[in-house]
CSV table of C-alpha atoms and ligand atoms in Angstrom, one decimal:
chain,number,residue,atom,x,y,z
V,1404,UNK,CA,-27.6,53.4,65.5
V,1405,UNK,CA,-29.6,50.5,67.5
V,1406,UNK,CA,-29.7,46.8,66.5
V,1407,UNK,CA,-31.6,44.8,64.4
V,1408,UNK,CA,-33.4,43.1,66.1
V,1409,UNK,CA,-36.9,42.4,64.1
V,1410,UNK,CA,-36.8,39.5,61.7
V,1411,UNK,CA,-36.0,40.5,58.2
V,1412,UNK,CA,-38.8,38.0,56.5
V,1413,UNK,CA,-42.1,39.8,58.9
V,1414,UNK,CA,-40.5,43.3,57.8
V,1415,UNK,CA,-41.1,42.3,53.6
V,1416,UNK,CA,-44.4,40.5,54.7
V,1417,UNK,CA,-45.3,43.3,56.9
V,1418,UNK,CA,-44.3,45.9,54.0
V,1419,UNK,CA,-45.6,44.1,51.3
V,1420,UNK,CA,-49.2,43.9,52.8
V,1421,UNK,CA,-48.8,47.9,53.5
V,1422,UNK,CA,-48.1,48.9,50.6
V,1423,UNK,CA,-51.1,46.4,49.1
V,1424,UNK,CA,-53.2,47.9,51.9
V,1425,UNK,CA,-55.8,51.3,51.6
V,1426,UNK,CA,-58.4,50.9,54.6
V,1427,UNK,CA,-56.2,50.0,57.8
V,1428,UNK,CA,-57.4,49.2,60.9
V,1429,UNK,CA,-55.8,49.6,64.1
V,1430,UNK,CA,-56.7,48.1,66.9
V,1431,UNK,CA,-55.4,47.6,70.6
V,1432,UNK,CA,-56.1,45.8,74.1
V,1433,UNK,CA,-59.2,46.9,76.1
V,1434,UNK,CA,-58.8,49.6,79.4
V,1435,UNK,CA,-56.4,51.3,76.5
V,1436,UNK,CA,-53.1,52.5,78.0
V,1437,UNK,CA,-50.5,55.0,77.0
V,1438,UNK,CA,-48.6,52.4,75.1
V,1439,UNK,CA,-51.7,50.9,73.5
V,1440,UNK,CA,-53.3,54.7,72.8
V,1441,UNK,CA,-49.5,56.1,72.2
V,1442,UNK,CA,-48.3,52.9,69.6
V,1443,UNK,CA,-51.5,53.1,67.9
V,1444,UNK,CA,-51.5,57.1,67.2
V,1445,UNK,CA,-48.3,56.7,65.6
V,1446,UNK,CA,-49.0,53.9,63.8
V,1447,UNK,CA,-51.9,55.6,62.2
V,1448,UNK,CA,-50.1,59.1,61.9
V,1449,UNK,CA,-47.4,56.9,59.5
V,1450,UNK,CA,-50.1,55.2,57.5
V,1451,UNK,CA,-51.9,58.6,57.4
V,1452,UNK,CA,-48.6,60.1,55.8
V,1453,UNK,CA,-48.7,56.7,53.6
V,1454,UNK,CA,-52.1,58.0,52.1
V,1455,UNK,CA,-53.8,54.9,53.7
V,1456,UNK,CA,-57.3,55.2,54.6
V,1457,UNK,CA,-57.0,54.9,58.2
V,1458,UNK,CA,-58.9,54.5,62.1
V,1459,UNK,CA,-58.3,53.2,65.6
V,1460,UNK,CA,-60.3,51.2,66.8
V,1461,UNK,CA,-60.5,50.2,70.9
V,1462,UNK,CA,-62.5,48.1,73.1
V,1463,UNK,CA,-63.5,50.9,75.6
V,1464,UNK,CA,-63.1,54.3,76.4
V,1465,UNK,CA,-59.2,54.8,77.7
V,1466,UNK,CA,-57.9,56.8,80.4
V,1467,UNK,CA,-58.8,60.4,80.3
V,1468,UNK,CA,-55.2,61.7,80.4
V,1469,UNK,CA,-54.6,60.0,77.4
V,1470,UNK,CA,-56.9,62.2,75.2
V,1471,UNK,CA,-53.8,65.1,75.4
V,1472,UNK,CA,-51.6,63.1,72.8
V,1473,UNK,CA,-52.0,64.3,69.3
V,1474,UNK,CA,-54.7,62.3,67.6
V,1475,UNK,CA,-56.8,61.1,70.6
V,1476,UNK,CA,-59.8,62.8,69.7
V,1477,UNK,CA,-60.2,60.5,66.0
V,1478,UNK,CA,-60.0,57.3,68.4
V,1479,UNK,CA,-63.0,55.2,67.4
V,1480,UNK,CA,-64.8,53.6,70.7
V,1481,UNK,CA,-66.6,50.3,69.8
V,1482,UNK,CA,-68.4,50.4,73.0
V,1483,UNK,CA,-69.9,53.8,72.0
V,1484,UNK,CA,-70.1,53.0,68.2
V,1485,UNK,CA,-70.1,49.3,67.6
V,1486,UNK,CA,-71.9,49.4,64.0
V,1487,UNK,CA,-69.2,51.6,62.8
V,1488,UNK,CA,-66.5,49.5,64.4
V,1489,UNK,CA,-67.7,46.3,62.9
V,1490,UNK,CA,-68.1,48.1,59.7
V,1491,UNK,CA,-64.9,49.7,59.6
V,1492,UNK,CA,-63.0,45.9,60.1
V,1493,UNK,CA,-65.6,44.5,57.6
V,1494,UNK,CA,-64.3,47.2,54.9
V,1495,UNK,CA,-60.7,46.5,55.9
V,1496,UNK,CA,-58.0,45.2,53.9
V,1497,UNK,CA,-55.1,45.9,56.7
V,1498,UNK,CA,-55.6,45.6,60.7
V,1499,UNK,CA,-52.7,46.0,63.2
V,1500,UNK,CA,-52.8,44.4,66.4
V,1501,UNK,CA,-50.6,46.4,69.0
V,1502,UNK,CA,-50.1,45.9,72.1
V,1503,UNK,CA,-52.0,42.3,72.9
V,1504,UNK,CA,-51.2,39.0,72.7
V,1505,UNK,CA,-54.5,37.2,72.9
V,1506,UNK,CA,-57.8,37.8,71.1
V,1507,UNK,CA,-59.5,38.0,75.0
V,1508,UNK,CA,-57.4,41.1,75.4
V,1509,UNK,CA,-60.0,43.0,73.0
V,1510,UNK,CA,-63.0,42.0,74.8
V,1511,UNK,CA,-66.2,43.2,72.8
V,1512,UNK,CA,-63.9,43.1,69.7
V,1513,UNK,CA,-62.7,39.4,70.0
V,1514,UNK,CA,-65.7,38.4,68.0
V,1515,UNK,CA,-65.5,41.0,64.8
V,1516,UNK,CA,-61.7,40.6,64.9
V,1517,UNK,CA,-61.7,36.8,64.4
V,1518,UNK,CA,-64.5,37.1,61.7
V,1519,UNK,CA,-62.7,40.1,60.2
V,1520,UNK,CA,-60.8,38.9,57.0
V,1521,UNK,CA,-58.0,41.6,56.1
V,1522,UNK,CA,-54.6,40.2,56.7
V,1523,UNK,CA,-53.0,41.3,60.2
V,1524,UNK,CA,-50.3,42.9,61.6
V,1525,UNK,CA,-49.3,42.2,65.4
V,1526,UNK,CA,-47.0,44.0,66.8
V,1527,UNK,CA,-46.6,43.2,70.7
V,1528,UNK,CA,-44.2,42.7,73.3
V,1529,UNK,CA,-46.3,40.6,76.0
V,1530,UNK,CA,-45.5,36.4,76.1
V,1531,UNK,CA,-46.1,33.7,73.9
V,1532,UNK,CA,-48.4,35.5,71.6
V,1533,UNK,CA,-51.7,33.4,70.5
V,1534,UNK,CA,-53.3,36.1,67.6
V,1535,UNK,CA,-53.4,34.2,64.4
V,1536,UNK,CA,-51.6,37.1,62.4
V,1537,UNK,CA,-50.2,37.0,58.5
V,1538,UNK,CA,-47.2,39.0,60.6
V,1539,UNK,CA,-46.1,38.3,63.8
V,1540,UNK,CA,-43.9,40.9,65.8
V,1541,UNK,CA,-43.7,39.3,68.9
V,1542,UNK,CA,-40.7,41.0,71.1
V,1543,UNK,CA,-41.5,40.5,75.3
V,1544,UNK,CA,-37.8,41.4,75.8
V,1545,UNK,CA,-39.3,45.2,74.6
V,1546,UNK,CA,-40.2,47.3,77.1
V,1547,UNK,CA,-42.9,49.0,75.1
V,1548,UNK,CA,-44.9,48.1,71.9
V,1549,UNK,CA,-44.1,51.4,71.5
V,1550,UNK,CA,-40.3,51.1,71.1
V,1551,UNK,CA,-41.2,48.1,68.9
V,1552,UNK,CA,-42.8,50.2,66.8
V,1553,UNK,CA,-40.1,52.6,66.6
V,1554,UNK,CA,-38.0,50.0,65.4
V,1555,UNK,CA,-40.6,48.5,62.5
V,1556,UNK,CA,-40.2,51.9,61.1
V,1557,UNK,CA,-37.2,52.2,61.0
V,1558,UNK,CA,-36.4,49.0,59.1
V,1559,UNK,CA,-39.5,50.0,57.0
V,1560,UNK,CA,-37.1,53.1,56.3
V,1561,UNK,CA,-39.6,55.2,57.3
V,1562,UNK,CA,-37.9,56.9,60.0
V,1563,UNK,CA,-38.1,60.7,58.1
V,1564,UNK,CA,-41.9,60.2,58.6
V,1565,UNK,CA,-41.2,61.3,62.6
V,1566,UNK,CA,-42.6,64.5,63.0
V,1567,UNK,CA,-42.6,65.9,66.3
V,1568,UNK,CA,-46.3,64.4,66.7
V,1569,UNK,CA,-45.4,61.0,66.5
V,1570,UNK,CA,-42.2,61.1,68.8
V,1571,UNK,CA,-44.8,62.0,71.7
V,1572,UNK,CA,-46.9,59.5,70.9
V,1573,UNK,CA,-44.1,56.8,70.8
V,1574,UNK,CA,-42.2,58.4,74.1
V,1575,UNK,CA,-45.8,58.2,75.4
V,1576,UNK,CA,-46.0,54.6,75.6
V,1577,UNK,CA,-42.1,53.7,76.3
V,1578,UNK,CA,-43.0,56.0,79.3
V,1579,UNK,CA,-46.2,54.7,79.7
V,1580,UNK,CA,-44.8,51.0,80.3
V,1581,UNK,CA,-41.2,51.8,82.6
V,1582,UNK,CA,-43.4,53.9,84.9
V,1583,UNK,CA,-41.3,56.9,83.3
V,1584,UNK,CA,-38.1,54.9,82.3
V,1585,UNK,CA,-37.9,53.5,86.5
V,1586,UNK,CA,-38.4,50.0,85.9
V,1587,UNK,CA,-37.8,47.8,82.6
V,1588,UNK,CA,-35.8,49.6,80.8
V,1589,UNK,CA,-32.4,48.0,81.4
V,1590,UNK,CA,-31.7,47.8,77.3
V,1591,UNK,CA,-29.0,50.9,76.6
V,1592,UNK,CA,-30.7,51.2,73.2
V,1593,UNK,CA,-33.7,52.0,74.8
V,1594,UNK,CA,-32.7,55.4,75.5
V,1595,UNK,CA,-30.8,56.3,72.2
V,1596,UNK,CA,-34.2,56.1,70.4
V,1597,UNK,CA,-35.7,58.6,73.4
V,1598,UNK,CA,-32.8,60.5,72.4
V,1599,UNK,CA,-33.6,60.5,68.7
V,1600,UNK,CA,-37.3,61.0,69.5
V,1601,UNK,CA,-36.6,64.4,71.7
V,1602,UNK,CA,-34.2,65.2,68.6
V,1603,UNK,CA,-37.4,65.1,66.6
V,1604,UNK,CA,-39.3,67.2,68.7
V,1605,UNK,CA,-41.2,65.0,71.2
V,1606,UNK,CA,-41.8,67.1,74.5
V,1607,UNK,CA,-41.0,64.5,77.7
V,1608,UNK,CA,-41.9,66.7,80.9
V,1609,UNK,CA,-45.0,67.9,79.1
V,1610,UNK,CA,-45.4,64.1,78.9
V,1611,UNK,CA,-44.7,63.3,82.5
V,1612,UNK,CA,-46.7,66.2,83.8
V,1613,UNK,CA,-49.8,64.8,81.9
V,1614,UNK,CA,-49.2,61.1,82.5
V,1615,UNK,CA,-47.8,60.6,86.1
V,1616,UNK,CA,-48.3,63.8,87.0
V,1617,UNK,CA,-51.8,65.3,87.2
V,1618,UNK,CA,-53.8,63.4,89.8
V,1619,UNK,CA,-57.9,64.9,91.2
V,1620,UNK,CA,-58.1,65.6,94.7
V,1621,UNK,CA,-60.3,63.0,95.3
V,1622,UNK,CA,-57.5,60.4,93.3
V,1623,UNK,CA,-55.2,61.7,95.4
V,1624,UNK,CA,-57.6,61.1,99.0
V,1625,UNK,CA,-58.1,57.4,97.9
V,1626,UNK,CA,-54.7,56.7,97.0
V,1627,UNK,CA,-53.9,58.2,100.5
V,1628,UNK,CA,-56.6,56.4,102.3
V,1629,UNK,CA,-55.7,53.0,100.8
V,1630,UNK,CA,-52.1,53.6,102.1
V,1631,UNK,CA,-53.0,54.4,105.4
V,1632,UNK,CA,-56.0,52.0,105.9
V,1633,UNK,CA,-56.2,49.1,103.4
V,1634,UNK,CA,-52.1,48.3,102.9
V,1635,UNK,CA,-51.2,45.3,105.0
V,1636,UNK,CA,-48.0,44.0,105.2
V,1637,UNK,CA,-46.8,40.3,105.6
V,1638,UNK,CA,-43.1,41.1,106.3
V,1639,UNK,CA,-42.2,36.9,106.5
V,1640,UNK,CA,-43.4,36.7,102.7
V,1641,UNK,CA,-41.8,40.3,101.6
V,1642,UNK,CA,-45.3,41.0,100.4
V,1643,UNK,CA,-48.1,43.3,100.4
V,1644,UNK,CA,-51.5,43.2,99.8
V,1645,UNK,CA,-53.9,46.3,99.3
V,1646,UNK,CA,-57.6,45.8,98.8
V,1647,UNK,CA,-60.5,48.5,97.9
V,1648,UNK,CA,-64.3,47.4,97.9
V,1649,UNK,CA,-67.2,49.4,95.6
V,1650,UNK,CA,-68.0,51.1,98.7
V,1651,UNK,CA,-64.5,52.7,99.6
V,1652,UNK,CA,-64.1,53.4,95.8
V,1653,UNK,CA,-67.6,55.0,95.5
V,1654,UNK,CA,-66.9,57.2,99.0
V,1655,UNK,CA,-63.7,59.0,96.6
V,1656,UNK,CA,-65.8,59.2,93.2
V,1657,UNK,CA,-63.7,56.7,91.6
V,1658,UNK,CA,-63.6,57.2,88.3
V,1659,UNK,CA,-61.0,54.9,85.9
V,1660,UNK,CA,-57.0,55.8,86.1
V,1661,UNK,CA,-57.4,56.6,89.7
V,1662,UNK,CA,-55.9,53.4,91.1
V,1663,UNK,CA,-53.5,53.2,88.1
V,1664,UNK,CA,-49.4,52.8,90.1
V,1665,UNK,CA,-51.2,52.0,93.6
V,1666,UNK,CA,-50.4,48.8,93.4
V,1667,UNK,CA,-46.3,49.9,92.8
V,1668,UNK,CA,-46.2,51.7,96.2
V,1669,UNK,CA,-45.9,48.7,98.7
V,1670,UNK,CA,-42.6,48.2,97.0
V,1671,UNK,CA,-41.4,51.2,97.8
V,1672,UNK,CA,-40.4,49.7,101.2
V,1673,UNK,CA,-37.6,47.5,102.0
V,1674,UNK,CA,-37.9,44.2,102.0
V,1675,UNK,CA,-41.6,44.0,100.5
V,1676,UNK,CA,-41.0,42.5,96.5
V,1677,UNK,CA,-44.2,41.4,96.0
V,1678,UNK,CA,-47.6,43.5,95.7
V,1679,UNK,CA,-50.9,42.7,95.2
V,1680,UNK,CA,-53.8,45.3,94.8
V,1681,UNK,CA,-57.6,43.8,94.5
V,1682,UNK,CA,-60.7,46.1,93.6
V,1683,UNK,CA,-64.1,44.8,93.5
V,1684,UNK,CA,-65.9,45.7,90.6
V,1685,UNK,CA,-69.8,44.8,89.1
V,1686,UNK,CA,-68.9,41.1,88.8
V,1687,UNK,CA,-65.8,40.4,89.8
V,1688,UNK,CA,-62.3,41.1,91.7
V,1689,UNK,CA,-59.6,42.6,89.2
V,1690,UNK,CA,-56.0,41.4,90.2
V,1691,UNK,CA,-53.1,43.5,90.2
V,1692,UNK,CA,-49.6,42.3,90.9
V,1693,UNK,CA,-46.2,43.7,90.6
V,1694,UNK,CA,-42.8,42.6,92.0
V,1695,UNK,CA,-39.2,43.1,92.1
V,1696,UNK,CA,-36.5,41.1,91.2
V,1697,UNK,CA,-37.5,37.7,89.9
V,1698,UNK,CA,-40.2,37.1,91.7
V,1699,UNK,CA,-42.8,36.2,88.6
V,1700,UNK,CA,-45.9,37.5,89.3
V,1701,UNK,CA,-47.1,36.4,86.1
V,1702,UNK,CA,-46.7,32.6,87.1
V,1703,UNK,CA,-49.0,33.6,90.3
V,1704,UNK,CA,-51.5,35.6,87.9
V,1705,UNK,CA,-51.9,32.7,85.5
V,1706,UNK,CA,-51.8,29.7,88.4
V,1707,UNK,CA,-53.8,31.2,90.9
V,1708,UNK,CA,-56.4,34.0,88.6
V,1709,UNK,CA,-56.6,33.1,85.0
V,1710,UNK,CA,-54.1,35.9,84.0
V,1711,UNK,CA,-50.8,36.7,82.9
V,1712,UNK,CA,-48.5,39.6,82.1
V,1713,UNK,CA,-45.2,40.2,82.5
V,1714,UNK,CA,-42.2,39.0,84.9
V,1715,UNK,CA,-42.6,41.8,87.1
V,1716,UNK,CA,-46.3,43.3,86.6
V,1717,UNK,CA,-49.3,40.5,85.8
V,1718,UNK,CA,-53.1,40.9,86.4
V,1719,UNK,CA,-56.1,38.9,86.5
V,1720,UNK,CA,-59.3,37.6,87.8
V,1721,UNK,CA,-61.2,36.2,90.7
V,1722,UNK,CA,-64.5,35.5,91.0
V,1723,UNK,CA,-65.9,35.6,94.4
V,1724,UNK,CA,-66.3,38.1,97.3
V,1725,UNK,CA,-63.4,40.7,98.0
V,1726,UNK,CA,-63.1,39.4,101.5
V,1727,UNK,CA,-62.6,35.9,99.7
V,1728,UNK,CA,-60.2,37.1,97.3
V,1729,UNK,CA,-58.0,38.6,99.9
V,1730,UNK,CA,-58.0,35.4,102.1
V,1731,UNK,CA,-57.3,33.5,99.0
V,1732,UNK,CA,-54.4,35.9,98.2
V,1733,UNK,CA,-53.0,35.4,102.2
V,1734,UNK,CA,-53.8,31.6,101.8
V,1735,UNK,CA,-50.9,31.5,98.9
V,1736,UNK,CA,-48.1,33.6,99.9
V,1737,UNK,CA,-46.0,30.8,101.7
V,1738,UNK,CA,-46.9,28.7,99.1
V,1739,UNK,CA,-45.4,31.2,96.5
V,1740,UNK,CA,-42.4,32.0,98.5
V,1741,UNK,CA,-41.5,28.4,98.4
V,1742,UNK,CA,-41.4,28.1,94.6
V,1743,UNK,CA,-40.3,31.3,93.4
V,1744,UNK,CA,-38.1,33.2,96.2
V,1745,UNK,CA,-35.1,30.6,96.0
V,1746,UNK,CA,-32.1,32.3,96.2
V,1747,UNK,CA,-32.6,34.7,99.8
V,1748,UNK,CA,-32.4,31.0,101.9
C,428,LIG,MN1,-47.4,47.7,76.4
């Protein structure tokens, strides 16, 4: 048995506009991940089972080693079909939101989501959530939307419509966002619900052999190279910093994914709590950040590059050179270990 921990008044709204509900919409943050991709696949597998008339619906393509979970191939890309995905949130009359907690997370969607009238759904576990939703599911204490999830179905007593599909699509995305249950996932209960969803059949090392596990040669070169050449360490701040132009990417055949976890291994040695990774892309230089402890990287992400995240792993943007990014990122550091490292002095 786990907790209740979902508020009883969104679980009758939430099942209320359900069962009211025959077209559903699904739809989740852009650069899809295996929580976004795995919440939403189980999400539409249970309103599937419900006899709703039901599609996901993303930003942009998602990681390739997503498209192994059980439903990938009905995904509905908006960049590749956007007359469809604007008619299929015209028609309607239910849309979850999973895993977002801003309209700006959908990026070529933001537009049709706002203007879309169906009732909504948001189910998310990321900070003060600003979707305008009939239902609001907003847990950041959650590891995953996906666990979330579990737990709306369950008080929706609809745990019996597990199968074996939708326990890998759930562990997917608790996976997915504890970097294979190493990093938040401190809540005991999180593990009897991995328990019940092996019970029902979902298949973990099949999931952390496609996941974390199966990496191109030339994925594996770059991560290599950017290790040895590009990861410089400021041992005074207990920080890291690891940057990659267009050109270095381009001279591995970068493709999307392929820098997914690099920014995690700086942390790997002691004393360094605090990574950054910066790749240069068309128009601008995406932020990555992780840390350990309390060190909140999403206070640096929203101060410093009009981001946010979580506690301990935060993105965002800058606009400007590489070179200038990483000088601006150097320029900070003493500035952020005075107002967030407190307790080592
Ligand atoms: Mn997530």
């Amino acid at each position: 048995m786990i907790s209740r921990k979902i508020d009883e008044h969104q679980i009758s709204k939430a099942k209320l506009l359900i069962d009211n509900a025959s077209k559903v919409v699904i739809v989740c943050h852009m650069s899809p991940d295996g929580d976004a991709v795995g919440s939403s696949l189980a999400m539409a597998k249970i309103m599937d089972k419900l006899g709703k008339d039901v599609h996901i619906v993303v930003p942009d393509p998602y990681l390739a080693n997503l498209k192994i979970l059980p439903g990938a191939k009905e995904i509905v890309e908006s960049s590749k079909y956007p007359d469809f995905a604007r008619q299929l949130f015209d028609e309607a009359d239910l849309i979850f939101c999973l895993d977002f907690n801003e309209l700006a997370r959908v990026g070529r969607l933001e537009e049709i989501l706002k203007e879309a009238k169906a009732p909504k759904i948001l189910i998310d576990h990321h900070l003060n959530p600003t979707v305008e939703a009939d239902v609001v599911i907003s847990h950041p204490e959650m590891s995953a939307t996906a666990y979330l999830v579990f737990r709306f179905l369950c008080r929706l007593e609809l745990f019996n419509f597990i199968d074996k599909d939708i326990a890998q699509c759930l562990l997917a995305g608790m996976m997915t966002d504890t970097g294979n249950f190493a990093y938040n996932c401190s809540d005991p209960e999180l593990f009897v619900v991995v328990a019940e969803l092996i019970k029902k059949g979902a298949d973990k090392e099949k999931l952390y052999y496609d996941l974390f596990n199966t990496r191109s040669a030339n994925c594996m070169r770059l991560n290599a190279y950017a290790i040895l050449n590009k990861m410089e360490i400021f041992e005074d701040y207990g920080a890291a910093l690891i940057s990659l132009s267009r050109e270095e990417l381009n001279r591995f055949h970068y493709t999307k994914g392929d820098t997914e976890g690099l920014v995690n291994r700086p942390l790997a040695v002691p004393g360094i709590c605090y990574s950054v990774f910066l790749r240069e892309e068309s128009n601008l230089i995406r932020v990555s950040m992780r840390s350990l402890g309390d060190f909140p990287v999403n206070k640096v992400c929203s101060d410093h590059f009009q981001g946010g995240g979580h506690l301990n792993a935060a993105g965002g943007d800058f606009y400007g050179t590489l070179d200038e990014a990483a000088a601006y990122v150097r320029s900070i550091l003493s500035e952020n270990k005075r107002k967030y490292i407190t307790k080592q002095e």
